[in-house]
PDB file of C-alpha atoms and ligand atoms in Angstrom:
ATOM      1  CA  UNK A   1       0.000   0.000   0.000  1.00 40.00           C
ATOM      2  CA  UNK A   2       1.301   3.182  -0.769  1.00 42.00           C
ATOM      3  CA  UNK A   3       1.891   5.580   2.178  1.00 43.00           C
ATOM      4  CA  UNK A   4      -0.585   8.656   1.121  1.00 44.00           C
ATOM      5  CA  UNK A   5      -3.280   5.969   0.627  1.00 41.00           C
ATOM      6  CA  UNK A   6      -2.514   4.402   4.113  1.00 41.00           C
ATOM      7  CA  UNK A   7      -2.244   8.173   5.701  1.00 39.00           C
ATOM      8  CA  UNK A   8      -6.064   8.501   3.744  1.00 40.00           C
ATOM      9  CA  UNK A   9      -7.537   5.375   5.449  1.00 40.00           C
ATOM     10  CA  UNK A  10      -6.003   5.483   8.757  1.00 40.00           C
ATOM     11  CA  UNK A  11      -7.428   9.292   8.339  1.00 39.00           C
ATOM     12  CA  UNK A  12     -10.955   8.172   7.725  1.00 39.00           C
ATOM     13  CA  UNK A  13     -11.105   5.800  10.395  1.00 39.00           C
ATOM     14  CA  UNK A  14      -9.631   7.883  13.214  1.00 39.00           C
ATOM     15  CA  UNK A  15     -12.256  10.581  12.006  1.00 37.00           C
ATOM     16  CA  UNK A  16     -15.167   8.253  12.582  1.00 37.00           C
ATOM     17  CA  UNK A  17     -14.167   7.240  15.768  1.00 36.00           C
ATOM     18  CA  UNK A  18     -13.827  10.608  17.334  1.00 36.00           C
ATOM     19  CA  UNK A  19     -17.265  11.546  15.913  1.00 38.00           C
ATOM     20  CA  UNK A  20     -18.989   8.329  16.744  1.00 37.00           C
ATOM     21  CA  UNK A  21     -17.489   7.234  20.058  1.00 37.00           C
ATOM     22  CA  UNK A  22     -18.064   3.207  20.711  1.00 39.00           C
ATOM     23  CA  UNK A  23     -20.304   1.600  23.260  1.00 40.00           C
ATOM     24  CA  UNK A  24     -17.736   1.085  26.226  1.00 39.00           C
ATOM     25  CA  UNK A  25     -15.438   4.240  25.625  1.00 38.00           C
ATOM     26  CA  UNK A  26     -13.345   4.664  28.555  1.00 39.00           C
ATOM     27  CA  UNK A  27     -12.574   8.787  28.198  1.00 38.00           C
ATOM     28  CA  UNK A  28     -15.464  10.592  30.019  1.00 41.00           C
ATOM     29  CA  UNK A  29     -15.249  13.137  27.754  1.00 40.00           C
ATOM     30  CA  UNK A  30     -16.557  11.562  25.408  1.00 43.00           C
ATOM     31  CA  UNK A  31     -19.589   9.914  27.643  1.00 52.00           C
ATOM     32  CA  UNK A  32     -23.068  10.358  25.923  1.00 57.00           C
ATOM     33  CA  UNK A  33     -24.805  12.405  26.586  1.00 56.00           C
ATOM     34  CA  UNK A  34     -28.166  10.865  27.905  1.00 59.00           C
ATOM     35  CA  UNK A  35     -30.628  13.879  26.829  1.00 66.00           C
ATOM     36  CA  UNK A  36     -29.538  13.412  23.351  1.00 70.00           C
ATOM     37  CA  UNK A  37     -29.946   9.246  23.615  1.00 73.00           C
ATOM     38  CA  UNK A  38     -33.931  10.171  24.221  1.00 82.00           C
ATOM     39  CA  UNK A  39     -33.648  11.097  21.099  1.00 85.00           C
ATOM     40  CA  UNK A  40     -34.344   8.651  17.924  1.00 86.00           C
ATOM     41  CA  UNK A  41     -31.980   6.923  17.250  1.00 90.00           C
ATOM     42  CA  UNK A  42     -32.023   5.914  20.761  1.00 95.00           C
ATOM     43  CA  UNK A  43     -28.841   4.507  22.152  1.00 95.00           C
ATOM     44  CA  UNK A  44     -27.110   3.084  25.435  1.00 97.00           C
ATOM     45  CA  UNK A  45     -25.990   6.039  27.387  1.00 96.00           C
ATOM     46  CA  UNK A  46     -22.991   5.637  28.923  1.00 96.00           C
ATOM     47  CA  UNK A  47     -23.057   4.767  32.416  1.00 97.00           C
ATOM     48  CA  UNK A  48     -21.060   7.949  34.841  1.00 96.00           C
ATOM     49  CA  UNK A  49     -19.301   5.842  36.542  1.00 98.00           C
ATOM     50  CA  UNK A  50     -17.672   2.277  36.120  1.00 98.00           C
ATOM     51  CA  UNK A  51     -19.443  -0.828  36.530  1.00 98.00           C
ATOM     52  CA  UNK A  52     -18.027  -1.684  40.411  1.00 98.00           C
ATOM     53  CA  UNK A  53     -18.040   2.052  41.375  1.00 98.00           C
ATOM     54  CA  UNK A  54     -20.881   1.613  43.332  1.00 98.00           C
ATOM     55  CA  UNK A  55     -19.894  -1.902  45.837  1.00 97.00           C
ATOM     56  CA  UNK A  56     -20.642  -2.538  47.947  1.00 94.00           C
ATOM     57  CA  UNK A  57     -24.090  -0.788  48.116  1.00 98.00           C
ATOM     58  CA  UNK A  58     -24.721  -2.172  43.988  1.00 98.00           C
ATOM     59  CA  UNK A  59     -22.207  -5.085  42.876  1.00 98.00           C
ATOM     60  CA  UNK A  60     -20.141  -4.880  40.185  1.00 98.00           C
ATOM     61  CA  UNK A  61     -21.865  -7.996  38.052  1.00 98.00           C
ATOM     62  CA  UNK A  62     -25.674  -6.705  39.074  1.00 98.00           C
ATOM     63  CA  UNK A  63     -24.617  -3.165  37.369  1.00 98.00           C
ATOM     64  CA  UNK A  64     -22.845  -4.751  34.194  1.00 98.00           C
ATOM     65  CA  UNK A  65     -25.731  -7.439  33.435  1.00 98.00           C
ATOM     66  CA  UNK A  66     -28.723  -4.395  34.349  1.00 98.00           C
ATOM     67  CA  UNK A  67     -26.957  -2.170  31.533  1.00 98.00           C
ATOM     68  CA  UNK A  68     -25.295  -4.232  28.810  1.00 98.00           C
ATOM     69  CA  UNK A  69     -28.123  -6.475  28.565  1.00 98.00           C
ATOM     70  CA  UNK A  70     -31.270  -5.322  30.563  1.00 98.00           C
ATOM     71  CA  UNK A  71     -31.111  -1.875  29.450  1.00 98.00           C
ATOM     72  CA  UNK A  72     -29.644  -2.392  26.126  1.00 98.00           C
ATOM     73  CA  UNK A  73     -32.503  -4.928  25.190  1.00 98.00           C
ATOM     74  CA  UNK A  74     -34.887  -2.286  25.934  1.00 98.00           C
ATOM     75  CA  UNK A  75     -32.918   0.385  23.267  1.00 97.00           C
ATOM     76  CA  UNK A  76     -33.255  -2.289  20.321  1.00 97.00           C
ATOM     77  CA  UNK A  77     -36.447  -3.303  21.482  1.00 97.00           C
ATOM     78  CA  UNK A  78     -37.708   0.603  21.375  1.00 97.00           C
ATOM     79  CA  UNK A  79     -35.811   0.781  17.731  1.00 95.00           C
ATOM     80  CA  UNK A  80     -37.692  -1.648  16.512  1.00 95.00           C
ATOM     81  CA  UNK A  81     -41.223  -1.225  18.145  1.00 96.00           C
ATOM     82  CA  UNK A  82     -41.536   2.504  17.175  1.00 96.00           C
ATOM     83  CA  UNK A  83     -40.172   2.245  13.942  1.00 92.00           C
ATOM     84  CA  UNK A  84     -43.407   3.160  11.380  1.00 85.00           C
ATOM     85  CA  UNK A  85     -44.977   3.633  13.836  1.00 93.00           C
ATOM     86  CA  UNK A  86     -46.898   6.588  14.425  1.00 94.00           C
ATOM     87  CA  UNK A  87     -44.032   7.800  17.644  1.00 96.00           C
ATOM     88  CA  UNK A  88     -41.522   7.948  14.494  1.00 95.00           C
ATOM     89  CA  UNK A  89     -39.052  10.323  15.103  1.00 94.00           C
ATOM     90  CA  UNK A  90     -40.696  11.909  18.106  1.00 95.00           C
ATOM     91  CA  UNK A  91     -38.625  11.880  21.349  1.00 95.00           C
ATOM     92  CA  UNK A  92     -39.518   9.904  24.534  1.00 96.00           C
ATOM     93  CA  UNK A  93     -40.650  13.009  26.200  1.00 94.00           C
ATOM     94  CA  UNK A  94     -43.282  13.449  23.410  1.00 95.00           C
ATOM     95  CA  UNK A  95     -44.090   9.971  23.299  1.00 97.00           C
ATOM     96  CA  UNK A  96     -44.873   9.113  26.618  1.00 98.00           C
ATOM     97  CA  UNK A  97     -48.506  11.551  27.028  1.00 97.00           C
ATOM     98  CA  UNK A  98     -49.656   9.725  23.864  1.00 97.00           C
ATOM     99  CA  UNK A  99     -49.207   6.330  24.708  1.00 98.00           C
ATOM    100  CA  UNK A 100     -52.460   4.231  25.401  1.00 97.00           C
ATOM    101  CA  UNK A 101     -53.318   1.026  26.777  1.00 96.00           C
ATOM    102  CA  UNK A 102     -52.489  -0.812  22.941  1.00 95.00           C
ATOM    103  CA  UNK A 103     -49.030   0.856  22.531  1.00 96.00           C
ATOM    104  CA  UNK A 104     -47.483  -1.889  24.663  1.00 95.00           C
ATOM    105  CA  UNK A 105     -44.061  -2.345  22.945  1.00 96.00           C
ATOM    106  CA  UNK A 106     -43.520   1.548  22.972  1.00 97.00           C
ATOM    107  CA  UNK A 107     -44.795   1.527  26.843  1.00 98.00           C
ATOM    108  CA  UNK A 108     -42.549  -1.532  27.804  1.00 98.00           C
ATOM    109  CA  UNK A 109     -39.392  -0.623  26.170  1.00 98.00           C
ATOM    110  CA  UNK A 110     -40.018   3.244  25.827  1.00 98.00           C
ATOM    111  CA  UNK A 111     -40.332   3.552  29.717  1.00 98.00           C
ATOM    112  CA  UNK A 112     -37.575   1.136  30.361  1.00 98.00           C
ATOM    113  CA  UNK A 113     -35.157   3.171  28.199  1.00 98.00           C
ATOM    114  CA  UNK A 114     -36.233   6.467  30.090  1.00 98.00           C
ATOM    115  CA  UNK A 115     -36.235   5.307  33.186  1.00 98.00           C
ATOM    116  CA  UNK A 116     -32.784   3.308  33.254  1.00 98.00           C
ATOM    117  CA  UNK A 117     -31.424   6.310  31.986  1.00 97.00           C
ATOM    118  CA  UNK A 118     -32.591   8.259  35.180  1.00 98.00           C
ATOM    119  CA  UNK A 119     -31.933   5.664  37.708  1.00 98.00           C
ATOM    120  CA  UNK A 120     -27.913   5.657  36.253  1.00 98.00           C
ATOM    121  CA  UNK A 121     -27.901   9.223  36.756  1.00 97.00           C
ATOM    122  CA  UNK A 122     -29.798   9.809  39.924  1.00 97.00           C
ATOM    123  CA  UNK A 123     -26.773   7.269  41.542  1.00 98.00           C
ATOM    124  CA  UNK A 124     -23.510   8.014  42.447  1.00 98.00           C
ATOM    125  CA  UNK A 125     -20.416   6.805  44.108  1.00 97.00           C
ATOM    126  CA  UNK A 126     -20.152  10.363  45.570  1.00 94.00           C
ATOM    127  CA  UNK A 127     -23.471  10.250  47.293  1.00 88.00           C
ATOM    128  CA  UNK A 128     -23.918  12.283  50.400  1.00 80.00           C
ATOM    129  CA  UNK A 129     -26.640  10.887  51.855  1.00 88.00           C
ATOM    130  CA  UNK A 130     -28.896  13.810  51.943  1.00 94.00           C
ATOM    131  CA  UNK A 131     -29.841  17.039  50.045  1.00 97.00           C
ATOM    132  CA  UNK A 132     -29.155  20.258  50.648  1.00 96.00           C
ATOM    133  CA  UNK A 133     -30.962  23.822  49.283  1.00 97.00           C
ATOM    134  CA  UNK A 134     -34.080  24.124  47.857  1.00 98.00           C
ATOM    135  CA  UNK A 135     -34.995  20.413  47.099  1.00 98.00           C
ATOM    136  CA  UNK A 136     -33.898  19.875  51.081  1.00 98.00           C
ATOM    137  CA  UNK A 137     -36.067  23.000  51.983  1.00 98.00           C
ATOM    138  CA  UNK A 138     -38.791  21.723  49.566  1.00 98.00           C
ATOM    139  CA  UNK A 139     -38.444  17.605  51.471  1.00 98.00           C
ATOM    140  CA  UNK A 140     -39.481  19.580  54.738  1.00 98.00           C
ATOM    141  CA  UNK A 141     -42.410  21.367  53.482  1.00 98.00           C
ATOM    142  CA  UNK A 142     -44.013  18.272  52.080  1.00 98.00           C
ATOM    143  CA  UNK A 143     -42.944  15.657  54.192  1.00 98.00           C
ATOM    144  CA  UNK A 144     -41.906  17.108  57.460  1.00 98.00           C
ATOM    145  CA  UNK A 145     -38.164  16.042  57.761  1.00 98.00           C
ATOM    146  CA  UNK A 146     -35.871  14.107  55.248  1.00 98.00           C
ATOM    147  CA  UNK A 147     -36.063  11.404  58.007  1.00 98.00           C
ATOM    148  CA  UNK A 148     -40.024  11.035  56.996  1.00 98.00           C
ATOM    149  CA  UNK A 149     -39.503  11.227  53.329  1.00 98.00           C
ATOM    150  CA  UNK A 150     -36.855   8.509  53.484  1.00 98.00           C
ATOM    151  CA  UNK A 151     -39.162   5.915  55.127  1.00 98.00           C
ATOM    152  CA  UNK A 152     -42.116   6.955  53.055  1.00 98.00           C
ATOM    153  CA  UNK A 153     -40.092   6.646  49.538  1.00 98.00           C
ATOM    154  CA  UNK A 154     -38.551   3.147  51.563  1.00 98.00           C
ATOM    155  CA  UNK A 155     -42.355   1.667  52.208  1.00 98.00           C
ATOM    156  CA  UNK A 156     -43.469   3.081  48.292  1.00 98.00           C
ATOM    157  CA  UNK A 157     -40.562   0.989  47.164  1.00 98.00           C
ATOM    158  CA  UNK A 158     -40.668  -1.952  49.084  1.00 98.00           C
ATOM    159  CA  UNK A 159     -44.532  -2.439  48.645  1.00 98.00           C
ATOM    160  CA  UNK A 160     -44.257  -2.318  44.858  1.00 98.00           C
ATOM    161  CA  UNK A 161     -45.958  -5.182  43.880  1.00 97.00           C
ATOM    162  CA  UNK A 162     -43.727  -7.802  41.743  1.00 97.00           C
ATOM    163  CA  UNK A 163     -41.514  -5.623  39.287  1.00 98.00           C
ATOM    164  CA  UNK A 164     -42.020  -1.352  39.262  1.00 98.00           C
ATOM    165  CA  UNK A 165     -40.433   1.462  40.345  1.00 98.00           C
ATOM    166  CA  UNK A 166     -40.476   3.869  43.435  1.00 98.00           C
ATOM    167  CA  UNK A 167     -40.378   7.881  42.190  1.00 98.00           C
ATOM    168  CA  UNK A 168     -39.988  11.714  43.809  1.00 98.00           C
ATOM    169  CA  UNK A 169     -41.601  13.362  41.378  1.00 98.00           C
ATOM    170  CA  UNK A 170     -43.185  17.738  41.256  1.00 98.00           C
ATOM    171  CA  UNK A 171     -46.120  18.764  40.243  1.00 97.00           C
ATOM    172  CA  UNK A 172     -46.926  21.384  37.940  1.00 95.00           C
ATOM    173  CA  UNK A 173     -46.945  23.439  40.949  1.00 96.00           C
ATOM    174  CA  UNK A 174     -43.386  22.025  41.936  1.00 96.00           C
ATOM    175  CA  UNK A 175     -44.870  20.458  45.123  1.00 98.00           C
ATOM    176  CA  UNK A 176     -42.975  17.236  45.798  1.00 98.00           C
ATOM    177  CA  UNK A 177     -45.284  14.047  45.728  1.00 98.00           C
ATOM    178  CA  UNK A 178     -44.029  10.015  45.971  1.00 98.00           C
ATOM    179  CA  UNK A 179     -45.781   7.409  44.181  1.00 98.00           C
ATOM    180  CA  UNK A 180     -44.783   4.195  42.401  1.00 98.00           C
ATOM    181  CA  UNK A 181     -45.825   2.604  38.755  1.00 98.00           C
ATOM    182  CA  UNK A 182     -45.490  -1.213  37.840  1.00 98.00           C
ATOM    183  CA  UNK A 183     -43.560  -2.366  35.297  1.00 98.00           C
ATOM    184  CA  UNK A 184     -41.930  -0.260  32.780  1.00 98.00           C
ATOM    185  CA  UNK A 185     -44.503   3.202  33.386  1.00 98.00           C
ATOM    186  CA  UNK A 186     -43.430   5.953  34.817  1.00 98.00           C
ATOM    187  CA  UNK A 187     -45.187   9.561  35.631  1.00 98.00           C
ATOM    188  CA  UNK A 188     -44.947  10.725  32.210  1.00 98.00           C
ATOM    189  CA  UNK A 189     -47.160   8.722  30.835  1.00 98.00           C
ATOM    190  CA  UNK A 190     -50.478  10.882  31.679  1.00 98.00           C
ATOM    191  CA  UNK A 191     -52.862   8.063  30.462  1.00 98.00           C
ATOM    192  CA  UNK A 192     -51.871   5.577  32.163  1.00 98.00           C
ATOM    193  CA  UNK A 193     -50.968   6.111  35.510  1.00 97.00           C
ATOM    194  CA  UNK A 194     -52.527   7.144  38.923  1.00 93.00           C
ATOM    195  CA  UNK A 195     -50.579   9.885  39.393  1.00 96.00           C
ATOM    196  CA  UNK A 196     -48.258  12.323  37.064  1.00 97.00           C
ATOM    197  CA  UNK A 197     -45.707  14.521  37.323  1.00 98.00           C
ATOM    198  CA  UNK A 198     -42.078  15.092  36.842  1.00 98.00           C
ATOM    199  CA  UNK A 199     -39.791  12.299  37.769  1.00 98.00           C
ATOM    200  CA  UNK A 200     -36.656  13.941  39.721  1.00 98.00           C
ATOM    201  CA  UNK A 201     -35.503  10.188  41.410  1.00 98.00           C
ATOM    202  CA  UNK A 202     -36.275   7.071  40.208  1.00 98.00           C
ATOM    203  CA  UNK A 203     -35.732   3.504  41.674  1.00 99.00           C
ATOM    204  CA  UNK A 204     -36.039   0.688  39.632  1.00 98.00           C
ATOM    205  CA  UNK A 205     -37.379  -2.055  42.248  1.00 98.00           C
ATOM    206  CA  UNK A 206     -37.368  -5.331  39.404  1.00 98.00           C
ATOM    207  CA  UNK A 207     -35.545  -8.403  40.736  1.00 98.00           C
ATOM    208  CA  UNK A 208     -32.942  -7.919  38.262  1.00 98.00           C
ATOM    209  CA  UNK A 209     -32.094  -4.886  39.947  1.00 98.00           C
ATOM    210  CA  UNK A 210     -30.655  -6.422  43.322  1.00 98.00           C
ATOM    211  CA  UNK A 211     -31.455  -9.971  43.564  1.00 98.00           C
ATOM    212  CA  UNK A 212     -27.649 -11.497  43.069  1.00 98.00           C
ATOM    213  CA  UNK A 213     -26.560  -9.427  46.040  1.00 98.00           C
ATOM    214  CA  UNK A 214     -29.839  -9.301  48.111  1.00 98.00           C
ATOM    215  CA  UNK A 215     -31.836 -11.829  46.724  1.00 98.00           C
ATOM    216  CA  UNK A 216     -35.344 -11.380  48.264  1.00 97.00           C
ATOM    217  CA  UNK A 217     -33.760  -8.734  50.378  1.00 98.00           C
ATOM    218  CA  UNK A 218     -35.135  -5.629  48.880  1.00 98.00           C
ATOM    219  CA  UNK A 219     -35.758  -3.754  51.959  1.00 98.00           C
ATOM    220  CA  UNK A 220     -32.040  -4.778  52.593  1.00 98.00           C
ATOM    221  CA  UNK A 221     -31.321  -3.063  48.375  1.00 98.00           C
ATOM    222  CA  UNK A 222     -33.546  -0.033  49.140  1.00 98.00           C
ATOM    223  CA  UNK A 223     -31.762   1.176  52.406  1.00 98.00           C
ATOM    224  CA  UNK A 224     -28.083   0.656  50.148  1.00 98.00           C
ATOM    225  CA  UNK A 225     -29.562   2.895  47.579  1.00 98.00           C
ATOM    226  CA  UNK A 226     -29.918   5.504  49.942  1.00 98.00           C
ATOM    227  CA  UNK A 227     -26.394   5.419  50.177  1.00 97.00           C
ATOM    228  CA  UNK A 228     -25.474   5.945  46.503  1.00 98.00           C
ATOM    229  CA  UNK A 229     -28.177   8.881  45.743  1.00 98.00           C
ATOM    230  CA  UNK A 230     -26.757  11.569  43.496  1.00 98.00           C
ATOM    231  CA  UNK A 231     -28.624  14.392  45.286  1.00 98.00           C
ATOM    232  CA  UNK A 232     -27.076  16.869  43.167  1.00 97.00           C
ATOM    233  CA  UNK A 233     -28.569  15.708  40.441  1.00 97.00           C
ATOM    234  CA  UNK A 234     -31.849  15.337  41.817  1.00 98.00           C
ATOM    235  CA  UNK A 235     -31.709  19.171  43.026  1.00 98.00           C
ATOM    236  CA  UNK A 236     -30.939  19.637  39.116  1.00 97.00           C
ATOM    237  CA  UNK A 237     -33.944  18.358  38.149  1.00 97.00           C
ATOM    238  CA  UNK A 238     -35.986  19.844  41.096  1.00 98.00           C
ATOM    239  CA  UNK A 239     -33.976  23.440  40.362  1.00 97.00           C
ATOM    240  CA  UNK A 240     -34.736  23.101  36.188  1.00 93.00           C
TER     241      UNK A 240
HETATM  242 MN1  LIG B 301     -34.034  -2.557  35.549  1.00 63.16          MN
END
């Protein structure tokens, strides 16, 4: 081969791997951004953080298998179900008021993509344990003391009925409210469940989230969560 033509290849490739950074990519500069993987084409966000950066509240193996395969088979799964469909093209956020009771493959793999996405985020290795500011001022208005809100969001989660999640969500108003959906829902979806509003912490609450470290231990799962909450990033969401 002659050099130039090497130089021209080599060239090429290097571009389109700096513009289209691979599932797995180490430098957290490049991490994707997961607002723009709500987007179609939906993708695998990165996780923040490495797979055993959370032990020993979240193992190592629990975290790999719930986002290379759990959450991944929800992306393709998404892909395919709203593809001519009439959610083409439309973000999750737009999707999610729409959906009815016979857009099951949207609502399944729609809400599992969104919500994995949040429950990554609202986690961290850096947790503190509480919040602080307005979300902390805005805990104590609605629930009395973070003390109260903790074992309120604790019984929500652990009475979740086979596989669902355990939310803080606001209102329209911004008043704080807890609640829990089954399955893949969340409080987006205005149709379909009890209660709405915006989702600022999520916990997903499925078996597959904690059962080969806690097996039927969730109470046991719940109270290491509250160890590993990114508060910031719930005050973000509160705050935006
Ligand atoms: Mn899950």
């Amino acid at each position: 081969m002659k050099k130039r033509t090497f130089l021209k290849i080599a060239g090429v490739s290097l571009a389109s791997y700096v513009l289209v950074p691979h599932f797995g990519c180490k430098n957290p500069t490049q991490k994707k951004d997961s607002k723009q993987t709500m987007l179609p084409p939906f993708t695998l966000p990165d996780l923040p953080y490495d797979y055993n950066a959370l032990e020993t509240n979240i193992d190592a193996r629990t975290m790999e298998i719930h986002h290379s395969k759990h959450h991944a088979g929800y992306v393709k799964k998404l892909s395919a179900a709203v593809a001519g469909s009439a959610f083409a093209g439309m973000s999750l956020e737009e999707v999610f008021p729409k959906l009815t009771m016979d857009d099951d493959g949207v609502r399944n793999n729609g809400g599992g993509h969104f919500n994995h996405s949040l429950f990554w985020k609202n986690m961290s290795p850096a947790g503190k344990g509480k919040p602080e500011g307005d979300l902390l001022s805005a805990i104590q208005t609605t629930f009395g003391d973070f003390e109260t809100f903790r074992k309120l969001y604790w019984k929500e989660a652990k009475t979740v009925f086979g596989s669902g999640w355990a939310w803080l969500c606001k209102d329209s108003e911004n008043k704080l409210f807890i609640t829990s959906t089954p399955n893949q829902d969340n409080p987006l979806m205005t149709k379909l469940v009890e209660k709405t509003g915006t989702p600022l912490l999520a916990l997903d609450v499925w078996e597959h989230a904690y059962y080969l470290k806690y097996q039927n231990r969730r109470g046991d799962y719940i109270d290491s969560f509250f160890n590993v909450i990114n508060w910031d990033e719930v005050s973000r969401r509160f705050n935006e």
